[in-house]
Amino acid sequence: MIWLTWRQFRGSAAMTAAVLVVLTAVLALTGPDLASRYAAGIAGCTPDNTCDDFFDRFFDEHQIPFLALTLVVLILPALVGLFWGAPLITRELESATHLLVWNQSITRGRWLAVKLGVTGLAATVAAGVCGLAVTWWSDPLDKSAVPEMAQMSPLVFSARGIAPMGYAAFAFVLGVTMGVLVRRTLPAMALTLVAFTAIQLAMPLLVRPHLMPPVTSTFELGRTNVNGIVPQGQEGGAMQLFLSTSAVPGHAGAWVLSSDLVDPSGRTVAGGDGASGPSSTIARSIPVSTTSGPCAPSRGQGTDACTAEINRLGYRQQATYQPIERFWPFQWIETGIYALLTLGLTWLCFWRVRRGLS
Amino acid sequence: MTTVLRAQALGKKYGRRWALRECTIDIPAGHVVGLVGPNGAGKSTLLKLASGQLEPTAGGITVLGGRPGSTPAQLAKVGFVAQETPVYAGLTVAEHLRLGARLNPRWDDGMARERIARLGLVPAHRAGKLSGGQRAQLALTLGLAKRPDLLILDEPAAALDPLARHEFLQGLMEADVEHKLSVVLSSHLVSDLERVCDYLIVLVDSRVQIAGKTDHLLATHHRLTGPRRDPDLLPAGRHVVSARHTDRQSTYVVRTGAPIHDPAWRVSRLSLEDLVLAYMDGRTAERRRVALEVQG
C-alpha cells in the first residue's frame, strides 16, 4: 500500500521537494551574509546609541524578501490542503478507482491510514522545513522589525517556528475531510480554502490572545510609544499626541493587544476630536499649555521635551500585551491545538471511509 | 461450502430512498449467477454490499461465511470488478499487476502475466490509454489473479461493443472452468447472461422477484394463451407472474410445479429473456394497479 501511495504521490512530492530545495538553498546562501551585516550594524550603533536608526534602516532594506518569505510560509499550508488534501480521496472517487483498491486484500481503514500517513507526513515535513528555514533566515530581521511586524504579531508569529507544521497537518486533513464529505474535487477544494482561511483568521483574532493571560502594564511615554505630538487648533490650545498601538517600551517583539492613554488619575483619556495620526496610532488630546513651557512651539525645544513634560504631568500608556518571551510557549500551545484538531478530523475521515463513504 | 452468499432481509437506503429492500437470498456455491433487472433496480447496490464496499442499512449479509469486507482474509476471498471496470489511468499495465501482487496474499503472478500476454496487453502501456475492452480485461485479470473463491462482476460488459463483450465473457467462462470459482455477475442484458449463467436472480424495483437455477426456472414457468378470463379462474397452486389481455384473448405467465392439462390453454415454453421480461412486466402492472387504487 505504501508503494501504491508513493506511486500516486511521487509526482507532486518531487515537484514540492524541488521547490523547497531551491528555497532552502537560496536562504542558506544569503542567510549568513544577512546575519553578519546585522552583527556589524549592531557593533557600529551600540557605542553611540543609534541602534533604533540602524534597525529602521536595516529592516527597510530587507523588507520585501522578509514579507515575501513570511507570505510563502503562510500560504504553504493552504496549498497543501487544496492540492494534496482535497483531491486525495476525491480523485479516487471521481475515477471510481476506490472500488478497485478497496477490493484488494486490504481493509479501507489500512488504505486510508497509509494514504493519510504518507502524504500527511510529507506535508508536515515540507511545512516544517520551510517554516524553520525562514525562521532561521529572518532572525536578524525579526530582531529589527518595526512594531507592526513584531515576532509575536499575528502574521509573523504564524510564519515562524513550528506552528506551520501544525497548520499544514491540519490543512491537509481538512482537505481530506472535505473530500470525503462532498466527494468531488473542486467543491472540496473551495470548501477547504474557505474553512482554512476562516480558521486562520479566527485563531489570532479570538483564540491566540487568550492562550495565556496577557500582561497589563503602564509605561512612561517616550520615543517608542509616541509616534508624534502636534499642537491642536489655535495657538494656546491642547497638544495632540499620537500613541502607538503596536509598541510598548522595553518589550520589542511583543504583540500589543490594546494600548490607551491614561491621565494622572488613571482614567482613560477619551479619543481626540477628528485628527488622525500615522497608521497604528491613536490620537489623544492633552490639555497642556502650548503658549509657554516645553510644549510651546515658539520655544522650539522639539518633541522630546514636550513628551517629557507630558510624562511629568502623569500621563502614561496603559497596554495589554503578549511579550516575546512567550514566543515558544505559544508556538507549542498553538501547534498542540492544531494537532488536536487534526486528530479530530482524522477520526472523522476514518469513520466516513469505514462506512464506505455512503 | 454450500453457500457463497446469504442475505437476510437485507436493505440499503440512500437518504430516504431504498435502493434495495427485504432482500433474502441464498446462493449456492459453484454457480455462475446472473443478476438481472432494469437500470436502477438495485443490482449494483446488492453487489457492493456483497463485496463490502457498502454497509447495509437493514438486515444482514454473509459472503463465504463472513461479513463482507471486514478483514483482509475476507477481502482476499472475494474478487470484485466494479461497473465500468475502473483502473488507475496514470499507472501502466505492469504497475497494476504490481499493485495486485503487493496488496493480495494469494496473488498468482504467473497467471496474471500469462493472461496479460495472451490478451495482447503491453505491460508498459498506461491503463488510461487502453480501449474499453482492454481495460475490462485488465480489471478482470486483477480480479482473477487474486485467486478469489467468489468473483463478483458489476455490469462488466456494459461499456463494451458486441465483439469485445463476447471475448470478455468467453475469457470469464474459461477462467471459471479453470479455477472452479463461483461467479456473480449483473447485467441488464439477458442475452449476455443466457450465454454464461446457470443461476438467475431477477431484481426489480429494489426487490428480489425470483432466484433459482436457470433450468429449474425454465421448467417451472409457462406461458398460457387462451380465451379471455380472469386470473381467479386459473387452477389453484399457480402463481401468476404477468398477465396481458386483448379483447378476446388472455396471456398469462405462470409459475407452477405441476403440469398443466387444461385443454382451454395453449401452453408454451419461455425463453430466459421472456421469463425476465415477464417479471419486470408483472411488477410494472402491479405498480400501476396500486397507483389506481390509491387514486380511486
XYZ file of C-alpha atoms in Angstrom:
654
model
C 0.000 0.000 0.000
C 2.911 2.302 0.748
C 4.212 1.544 -2.736
C 0.869 2.481 -4.342
C 0.509 5.650 -2.270
C 4.022 6.687 -3.146
C 3.458 5.826 -6.818
C 0.399 8.102 -6.888
C 2.066 10.861 -4.882
C 5.618 10.910 -6.206
C 4.993 13.462 -8.959
C 3.769 16.273 -6.741
C 6.143 15.222 -3.969
C 9.125 15.586 -6.301
C 7.934 18.976 -7.515
C 7.419 20.283 -3.986
C 10.763 18.887 -2.886
C 12.483 20.626 -5.796
C 10.900 23.974 -4.917
C 11.844 23.535 -1.242
C 15.425 22.611 -2.108
C 15.789 25.760 -4.218
C 14.227 27.880 -1.469
C 16.380 26.493 1.327
C 19.492 26.735 -0.865
C 18.840 30.422 -1.526
C 18.181 31.019 2.183
C 21.295 29.070 3.188
C 23.436 31.136 0.806
C 22.074 34.558 1.777
C 21.377 33.935 5.481
C 24.942 34.127 6.833
C 25.568 37.334 4.923
C 22.418 38.894 6.344
C 23.412 37.841 9.863
C 26.930 39.250 9.544
C 25.636 42.567 8.230
C 23.286 42.701 11.197
C 26.131 41.949 13.624
C 28.303 44.608 12.034
C 25.480 47.132 12.231
C 24.896 46.388 15.913
C 28.605 46.727 16.641
C 28.598 50.106 14.898
C 25.497 51.559 16.534
C 25.914 50.416 20.130
C 28.672 52.916 21.145
C 26.768 55.994 20.008
C 23.324 54.593 20.943
C 21.809 54.909 17.462
C 20.604 51.354 17.155
C 16.974 52.399 16.624
C 18.045 54.171 13.456
C 20.069 51.163 12.384
C 17.089 48.858 12.960
C 14.850 51.062 10.849
C 17.388 51.238 8.032
C 18.235 47.534 8.147
C 14.624 46.361 8.183
C 13.653 48.816 5.484
C 16.357 47.475 3.153
C 15.197 43.874 3.508
C 11.515 44.385 3.897
C 10.490 42.844 0.574
C 12.172 39.421 0.983
C 11.041 39.437 4.632
C 7.403 39.918 3.674
C 7.611 37.565 0.701
C 9.062 34.723 2.793
C 6.513 35.274 5.539
C 3.788 35.078 2.927
C 5.214 31.848 1.480
C 5.130 30.179 4.896
C 1.587 31.434 5.491
C 0.309 30.178 2.139
C 2.084 26.817 2.050
C -0.364 25.038 4.439
C -3.327 26.268 2.387
C -1.736 24.913 -0.787
C -1.125 21.588 0.938
C -4.781 21.407 1.947
C -6.027 22.368 -1.502
C -3.775 20.290 -3.716
C -2.763 17.347 -1.545
C -5.626 17.059 0.930
C -8.821 17.704 -1.013
C -8.024 15.507 -4.062
C -6.526 12.642 -2.027
C -9.782 10.685 -1.849
C -11.985 12.565 -4.345
C -9.621 11.728 -7.203
C -10.199 8.059 -6.434
C -13.941 8.592 -6.128
C -14.200 10.517 -9.380
C -12.403 7.834 -11.363
C -14.083 5.068 -9.288
C -10.667 3.563 -8.578
C -11.595 3.368 -4.899
C -13.731 0.398 -5.940
C -10.634 -1.223 -7.397
C -8.332 -0.588 -4.462
C -10.934 -1.270 -1.786
C -11.280 -4.755 -3.137
C -7.686 -5.747 -2.877
C -6.920 -7.735 0.266
C -6.508 -4.638 2.398
C -9.118 -3.003 4.608
C -10.326 0.508 3.911
C -9.006 1.606 7.290
C -5.496 0.461 6.442
C -5.743 2.035 2.988
C -6.729 5.393 4.480
C -4.139 5.153 7.248
C -1.322 4.713 4.746
C -2.586 7.433 2.419
C -3.058 9.903 5.276
C 0.182 8.886 6.940
C 2.480 9.142 3.934
C 1.026 12.312 2.421
C 0.341 13.982 5.764
C 3.871 13.327 6.927
C 5.250 14.789 3.710
C 3.042 17.864 4.147
C 4.172 18.370 7.734
C 7.837 17.915 6.873
C 7.582 20.313 3.921
C 5.962 23.000 6.073
C 8.442 22.330 8.882
C 11.472 22.687 6.623
C 10.064 25.813 5.028
C 8.985 27.360 8.347
C 12.209 26.656 10.225
C 14.418 27.778 7.319
C 12.527 31.057 7.090
C 12.648 31.454 10.885
C 16.415 30.996 10.837
C 16.967 33.336 7.889
C 14.660 36.041 9.270
C 16.200 36.099 12.742
C 18.169 39.380 12.252
C 15.108 40.987 10.668
C 12.780 39.771 13.412
C 15.114 41.494 15.882
C 14.974 44.773 13.983
C 11.402 44.677 12.678
C 9.005 47.592 13.033
C 6.438 47.014 15.813
C 3.691 46.163 13.289
C 5.848 43.230 12.140
C 6.903 42.152 15.632
C 7.709 38.490 16.023
C 4.664 37.972 18.239
C 2.320 39.863 15.910
C -0.305 37.656 14.250
C 1.118 37.384 10.731
C 4.763 36.923 11.649
C 4.055 34.526 14.516
C 2.129 32.237 12.182
C 5.064 32.089 9.783
C 7.725 31.231 12.350
C 8.806 28.281 14.440
C 6.912 25.019 14.477
C 3.365 26.353 14.062
C 3.449 25.999 10.220
C 3.807 22.240 10.720
C 0.603 22.201 12.752
C -1.155 24.339 10.137
C -0.010 22.093 7.289
C -1.056 18.865 9.006
C -4.409 20.425 9.847
C -4.981 21.918 6.383
C -4.121 18.577 4.784
C -6.580 16.596 6.894
C -9.158 19.363 6.498
C -8.861 18.943 2.723
C -9.226 15.171 3.021
C -12.266 15.605 5.304
C -13.945 17.991 2.880
C -13.176 15.461 0.159
C -14.857 12.560 1.939
C -17.811 14.779 2.877
C -18.599 16.330 -0.527
C -16.926 13.637 -2.661
C -15.994 15.977 -5.517
C -12.629 17.625 -6.000
C -13.487 21.202 -6.913
C -16.162 21.812 -4.254
C -13.870 20.135 -1.725
C -11.030 22.480 -2.676
C -13.281 25.532 -2.439
C -14.638 24.476 0.963
C -11.144 23.725 2.202
C -9.957 27.180 1.221
C -12.919 28.890 2.871
C -12.763 26.835 6.071
C -8.994 27.073 6.422
C -8.971 30.838 5.840
C -11.749 31.292 8.386
C -9.877 29.264 10.994
C -6.574 31.001 10.282
C -8.323 34.342 10.850
C -10.248 33.212 13.919
C -7.150 31.822 15.610
C -5.207 35.102 16.043
C -8.362 37.178 16.497
C -10.250 35.067 19.007
C -8.058 32.361 20.485
C -4.372 33.256 20.499
C -4.682 36.410 22.679
C -6.041 34.196 25.468
C -3.592 31.290 25.288
C -2.008 32.879 28.361
C -3.444 35.828 30.309
C -1.962 38.924 28.660
C 0.228 41.263 30.684
C -1.281 44.658 31.558
C 1.113 47.417 32.459
C 1.602 51.173 32.326
C 4.554 52.730 30.585
C 6.168 56.131 30.559
C 5.780 57.964 27.310
C 8.841 58.049 25.095
C 10.122 57.606 21.605
C 8.962 54.018 21.356
C 5.323 54.566 22.093
C 4.763 58.170 20.995
C 4.762 58.495 17.226
C 4.244 62.233 17.120
C 2.934 65.205 19.002
C 1.426 68.337 17.424
C -0.361 71.445 18.675
C -4.087 71.228 18.279
C -6.095 74.037 16.703
C -5.232 77.624 17.640
C -2.106 78.656 19.456
C -2.693 78.097 23.155
C -4.864 75.007 22.638
C -4.091 71.468 23.715
C -1.465 69.108 22.278
C -2.430 66.155 20.114
C -0.431 63.030 20.950
C -0.194 60.016 18.627
C 0.122 56.950 20.814
C 1.404 53.759 19.245
C -0.959 50.808 19.342
C 1.692 48.259 18.418
C 4.704 49.063 20.600
C 5.481 49.268 24.284
C 8.862 50.460 25.601
C 11.326 47.772 26.592
C 9.395 44.908 25.012
C 10.495 44.740 21.414
C 8.788 41.965 19.503
C 5.752 41.909 21.803
C 2.214 41.638 20.497
C 0.322 44.666 21.811
C -3.347 43.766 22.152
C -4.561 47.159 23.386
C -2.963 50.475 24.108
C -4.530 53.552 25.693
C -3.511 56.835 27.215
C -4.380 57.280 30.883
C -4.381 60.591 32.724
C -2.688 61.254 36.108
C -5.685 59.862 37.979
C -5.529 56.610 35.996
C -8.591 57.266 33.839
C -8.508 56.562 30.128
C -8.226 59.702 28.036
C -11.081 59.821 25.526
C -10.382 59.892 21.783
C -9.217 63.101 20.132
C -11.567 65.155 18.015
C -11.065 64.039 14.465
C -7.371 64.486 13.818
C -5.755 61.184 12.975
C -2.102 60.338 13.124
C 0.117 57.855 11.288
C -1.111 54.266 10.978
C -1.066 52.035 14.066
C -1.613 55.010 16.367
C -4.472 56.595 18.233
C -4.782 60.366 18.556
C -5.318 61.707 22.075
C -5.582 65.325 23.074
C -3.788 66.513 26.208
C -4.556 69.810 27.953
C -1.050 71.140 28.263
C -0.015 74.724 27.781
C 1.248 75.482 24.291
C 1.925 79.160 24.931
C 4.644 78.623 27.467
C 6.666 75.731 28.793
C 8.347 72.876 26.886
C 5.393 72.279 24.601
C 5.209 75.826 23.245
C 6.230 75.724 19.572
C 7.884 79.086 19.969
C 10.335 77.627 22.457
C 11.482 75.206 19.765
C 12.612 72.502 22.184
C 11.333 69.669 19.992
C 9.024 66.814 20.782
C 11.265 65.052 23.288
C 11.000 67.876 25.792
C 7.252 68.112 25.330
C 6.875 64.334 25.768
C 8.936 64.602 28.956
C 6.658 67.396 30.181
C 3.518 65.296 29.495
C 5.194 62.414 31.316
C 5.944 64.685 34.249
C 2.265 65.652 34.416
C 1.497 61.953 34.987
C 0.168 60.761 31.630
C 1.043 57.150 30.841
C 0.498 54.472 28.212
C -1.551 51.621 29.540
C -1.180 48.494 27.413
C -2.009 44.826 27.449
C 0.425 42.685 25.514
C 1.934 39.260 24.998
C 5.697 39.579 25.496
C 8.221 37.977 23.181
C 9.339 35.654 25.992
C 6.146 33.714 25.362
C 7.015 33.020 21.727
C 7.954 29.358 22.177
C 5.253 28.503 24.754
C 2.712 29.996 22.350
C 4.202 28.079 19.432
C 3.887 24.799 21.329
C 0.366 25.516 22.558
C -0.855 26.573 19.127
C 0.794 23.624 17.397
C -0.819 21.385 20.009
C -4.256 22.863 19.328
C -3.860 22.252 15.595
C -2.578 18.743 16.281
C -5.747 18.023 18.281
C -7.938 19.455 15.515
C -6.011 17.294 13.045
C -6.654 14.189 15.132
C -10.355 15.009 15.372
C -10.714 15.385 11.611
C -8.646 12.245 11.044
C -11.105 10.336 13.181
C -13.974 11.766 11.116
C -12.272 10.648 7.894
C -11.824 7.106 9.202
C -15.417 6.996 10.336
C -16.673 8.064 6.907
C -14.396 5.771 4.941
C -15.099 2.730 7.135
C -18.776 3.183 6.368
C -17.993 3.060 2.683
C -18.495 6.786 2.066
C -22.221 6.259 1.594
C -19.045 -24.965 1.458
C -22.568 -24.847 0.164
C -23.490 -21.177 0.277
C -21.482 -18.349 -1.213
C -23.878 -15.556 -0.400
C -26.679 -15.382 2.105
C -28.765 -12.274 2.675
C -31.433 -11.895 5.354
C -33.942 -9.050 4.924
C -31.055 -7.039 3.528
C -31.746 -3.389 2.818
C -29.811 -0.310 1.792
C -31.141 3.205 1.932
C -29.655 6.264 0.259
C -31.102 9.264 2.016
C -34.824 8.485 2.037
C -34.813 6.152 -0.952
C -34.450 2.403 -0.589
C -32.056 1.129 -3.248
C -32.567 -2.413 -2.050
C -35.001 -3.820 0.473
C -36.178 -7.031 2.026
C -33.626 -8.957 0.054
C -33.467 -12.554 1.231
C -31.459 -14.898 -0.939
C -29.233 -17.902 -0.585
C -26.859 -18.520 -3.446
C -25.301 -21.988 -3.517
C -21.645 -22.411 -4.363
C -20.280 -23.443 -7.726
C -22.575 -21.445 -9.964
C -22.262 -18.631 -12.405
C -25.019 -16.437 -11.091
C -26.686 -13.847 -13.249
C -28.237 -10.864 -11.511
C -30.640 -9.233 -13.894
C -33.003 -6.309 -13.663
C -33.677 -2.918 -15.184
C -31.358 0.004 -14.550
C -31.705 1.364 -11.047
C -33.235 -1.835 -9.699
C -30.549 -2.212 -7.030
C -28.165 -4.620 -8.748
C -25.069 -2.538 -8.081
C -26.164 -1.932 -4.516
C -26.524 -5.643 -3.836
C -23.134 -6.406 -5.368
C -21.433 -3.574 -3.476
C -22.966 -4.869 -0.249
C -21.696 -8.348 -1.096
C -18.167 -7.102 -1.741
C -18.141 -4.932 1.374
C -17.983 -1.623 -0.464
C -21.178 -0.561 1.289
C -22.620 -1.223 4.717
C -26.231 -2.419 4.885
C -28.910 -0.169 6.382
C -31.061 -3.124 7.413
C -30.732 -6.871 7.643
C -27.573 -8.876 7.242
C -25.388 -10.404 4.594
C -22.709 -13.051 4.790
C -20.403 -13.949 1.941
C -18.448 -17.220 2.136
C -19.418 -17.321 5.793
C -18.006 -13.920 6.743
C -19.045 -10.308 6.908
C -18.120 -8.669 3.567
C -15.006 -6.516 3.590
C -14.457 -6.938 7.326
C -10.951 -8.393 7.296
C -8.076 -8.747 4.836
C -8.717 -12.501 4.776
C -12.341 -11.931 3.813
C -11.317 -9.425 1.138
C -8.812 -11.929 -0.255
C -11.587 -14.478 -0.790
C -13.835 -12.194 -2.832
C -12.894 -10.577 -6.128
C -14.847 -7.564 -7.322
C -14.816 -5.912 -10.715
C -16.771 -2.692 -10.444
C -19.050 -1.166 -13.023
C -17.144 0.443 -15.922
C -14.106 -1.537 -14.770
C -12.091 1.302 -13.213
C -8.306 1.218 -13.388
C -5.675 3.828 -12.481
C -5.246 5.868 -15.662
C -1.758 7.023 -14.662
C -0.404 3.556 -13.902
C 0.884 1.137 -16.511
C -0.464 -2.362 -17.028
C 2.636 -3.770 -15.305
C 2.149 -1.408 -12.360
C -1.393 -2.683 -11.960
C -0.046 -6.204 -11.665
C 2.489 -4.956 -9.146
C -0.332 -3.311 -7.198
C -2.203 -6.611 -7.199
C 0.893 -8.523 -6.119
C 1.584 -6.154 -3.237
C -1.948 -5.953 -1.937
C -3.057 -9.587 -2.201
C -1.531 -12.502 -0.282
C -2.933 -15.123 -2.666
C -1.801 -13.296 -5.821
C -0.993 -15.576 -8.749
C 1.622 -13.607 -10.626
C 2.308 -16.249 -13.251
C -1.347 -16.434 -14.145
C -1.692 -12.642 -14.307
C 1.319 -12.264 -16.621
C 0.255 -15.143 -18.790
C -3.255 -13.695 -19.139
C -1.956 -10.231 -19.980
C 0.363 -11.678 -22.614
C -2.384 -13.846 -24.092
C -4.725 -10.844 -24.329
C -2.029 -8.866 -26.124
C -1.815 -6.114 -23.489
C 1.556 -4.343 -23.446
C 2.844 -4.151 -19.841
C 4.459 -0.740 -20.413
C 1.242 0.889 -21.666
C -0.588 3.276 -19.410
C -4.000 1.982 -18.380
C -5.556 5.316 -19.347
C -4.680 4.644 -22.982
C -6.358 1.230 -23.145
C -9.612 0.624 -25.014
C -12.748 -0.179 -23.029
C -12.389 -3.871 -23.778
C -8.727 -3.974 -22.785
C -9.469 -2.067 -19.607
C -12.200 -4.532 -18.722
C -9.799 -7.400 -19.363
C -7.162 -5.771 -17.139
C -9.711 -5.315 -14.354
C -10.848 -8.925 -14.777
C -7.225 -10.091 -14.643
C -6.772 -8.232 -11.345
C -9.935 -9.859 -10.039
C -8.919 -13.361 -11.133
C -5.240 -13.255 -10.160
C -6.054 -12.552 -6.530
C -7.444 -16.095 -6.621
C -10.826 -15.439 -5.025
C -13.360 -18.119 -4.151
C -16.087 -15.802 -5.355
C -15.771 -13.286 -8.167
C -18.339 -10.506 -8.357
C -18.706 -8.512 -11.562
C -20.956 -5.470 -11.796
C -22.102 -4.919 -15.384
C -18.633 -5.829 -16.600
C -19.618 -5.874 -20.250
C -21.923 -2.868 -20.324
C -19.492 -0.482 -21.988
C -18.132 -2.963 -24.497
C -19.024 -3.462 -28.138
C -20.550 -6.850 -29.030
C -17.257 -8.422 -30.087
C -15.362 -7.245 -27.008
C -18.293 -8.338 -24.866
C -18.196 -11.789 -26.382
C -14.443 -12.060 -25.790
C -14.776 -10.807 -22.242
C -17.482 -13.301 -21.320
C -15.552 -16.028 -23.095
C -12.482 -15.221 -21.003
C -14.596 -15.229 -17.868
C -16.028 -18.649 -18.692
C -12.588 -20.125 -19.379
C -11.261 -18.771 -16.081
C -14.307 -20.122 -14.298
C -13.755 -23.610 -15.671
C -10.048 -23.470 -14.914
C -10.232 -22.155 -11.336
C -13.602 -23.523 -10.209
C -14.773 -20.327 -8.619
C -18.243 -19.060 -8.022
C -19.205 -16.032 -10.063
C -21.934 -13.466 -9.584
C -22.368 -11.008 -12.410
C -25.024 -8.447 -13.107
C -26.346 -7.214 -16.394
C -29.437 -5.654 -17.810
C -28.865 -7.672 -20.986
C -30.381 -11.121 -20.583
C -28.644 -12.321 -23.748
C -25.271 -11.885 -22.010
C -26.395 -13.875 -19.030
C -28.097 -16.569 -21.048
C -24.739 -17.499 -22.523
C -22.846 -17.856 -19.251
C -25.175 -18.236 -16.280
C -26.673 -21.336 -14.739
C -28.370 -19.492 -11.894
C -30.515 -16.393 -12.136
C -31.721 -13.684 -9.787
C -34.301 -11.205 -11.031
C -34.244 -7.919 -9.209
C -36.941 -5.344 -9.988
C -37.861 -2.231 -8.009
C -35.217 -2.899 -5.368
C -36.772 -6.284 -4.559
C -35.765 -9.825 -5.494
C -38.556 -11.249 -7.678
C -37.189 -14.732 -8.141
C -33.955 -16.641 -7.761
C -33.034 -20.120 -8.888
C -31.176 -22.368 -11.288
C -31.951 -21.400 -14.854
C -33.005 -24.879 -15.965
C -35.324 -25.118 -12.984
C -36.772 -21.694 -13.685
C -37.377 -22.580 -17.333
C -39.031 -25.858 -16.330
C -41.455 -24.243 -13.880
C -42.545 -21.195 -15.867
C -45.058 -21.419 -18.665
C -46.902 -19.120 -20.953
C -50.649 -19.830 -21.145
C -52.635 -18.447 -24.026
C -56.388 -18.866 -24.304
C -59.773 -17.136 -24.392
C -60.103 -14.158 -22.150
C -60.666 -14.971 -18.465
C -59.926 -13.619 -15.067
C -56.880 -14.901 -13.207
C -59.221 -16.176 -10.455
C -60.392 -18.878 -12.826
C -56.906 -20.277 -13.205
C -56.328 -23.572 -11.367
C -55.033 -23.250 -7.810
C -51.333 -23.531 -6.975
C -50.259 -21.358 -9.873
C -48.562 -18.099 -9.273
C -49.326 -15.541 -11.946
C -46.212 -13.647 -12.892
C -47.730 -11.434 -15.538
C -50.963 -11.111 -17.425
C -51.894 -9.489 -20.710
C -55.332 -9.247 -22.210
C -56.752 -8.363 -25.577
C -60.487 -8.261 -26.298
C -60.769 -11.957 -26.777
C -57.566 -13.437 -25.537
C -55.600 -13.638 -22.284
C -51.905 -14.429 -21.970
C -50.541 -15.415 -18.602
C -47.062 -16.264 -17.485
C -47.390 -18.580 -14.507
C -45.077 -20.374 -12.169
C -46.082 -23.891 -11.232
C -44.508 -27.167 -10.324
C -47.405 -29.233 -11.681
C -48.060 -29.905 -15.353
C -50.969 -28.051 -16.959
C -53.606 -30.211 -18.584
C -56.484 -27.763 -19.087
C -57.274 -28.017 -22.813
C -58.571 -24.423 -22.847
C -54.967 -23.196 -22.612
C -52.256 -23.407 -25.114
C -49.079 -23.952 -23.074
C -45.721 -22.812 -24.428
C -42.202 -22.696 -23.060
C -40.469 -19.444 -22.233
C -37.016 -18.301 -23.122
C -34.927 -16.845 -20.311
C -35.475 -13.396 -21.750
C -39.266 -13.902 -21.818
C -39.136 -15.019 -18.217
C -37.182 -11.979 -17.059
C -39.425 -9.661 -19.058
C -42.493 -11.265 -17.515
C -41.221 -10.442 -14.038
C -40.383 -6.866 -14.984
C -43.759 -6.521 -16.699
C -45.681 -8.041 -13.797
C -44.039 -5.664 -11.416
C -44.934 -2.662 -13.552
C -48.561 -3.771 -13.842
C -48.788 -4.197 -10.098
C -47.427 -0.737 -9.542
C -49.967 0.700 -11.959
C -52.802 -1.085 -10.133
C -51.635 0.163 -6.751
C -51.497 3.673 -8.150
C -55.057 3.366 -9.490
C -56.351 2.025 -6.184
C -54.780 4.894 -4.342
C -56.389 7.356 -6.717
C -59.791 5.583 -6.587
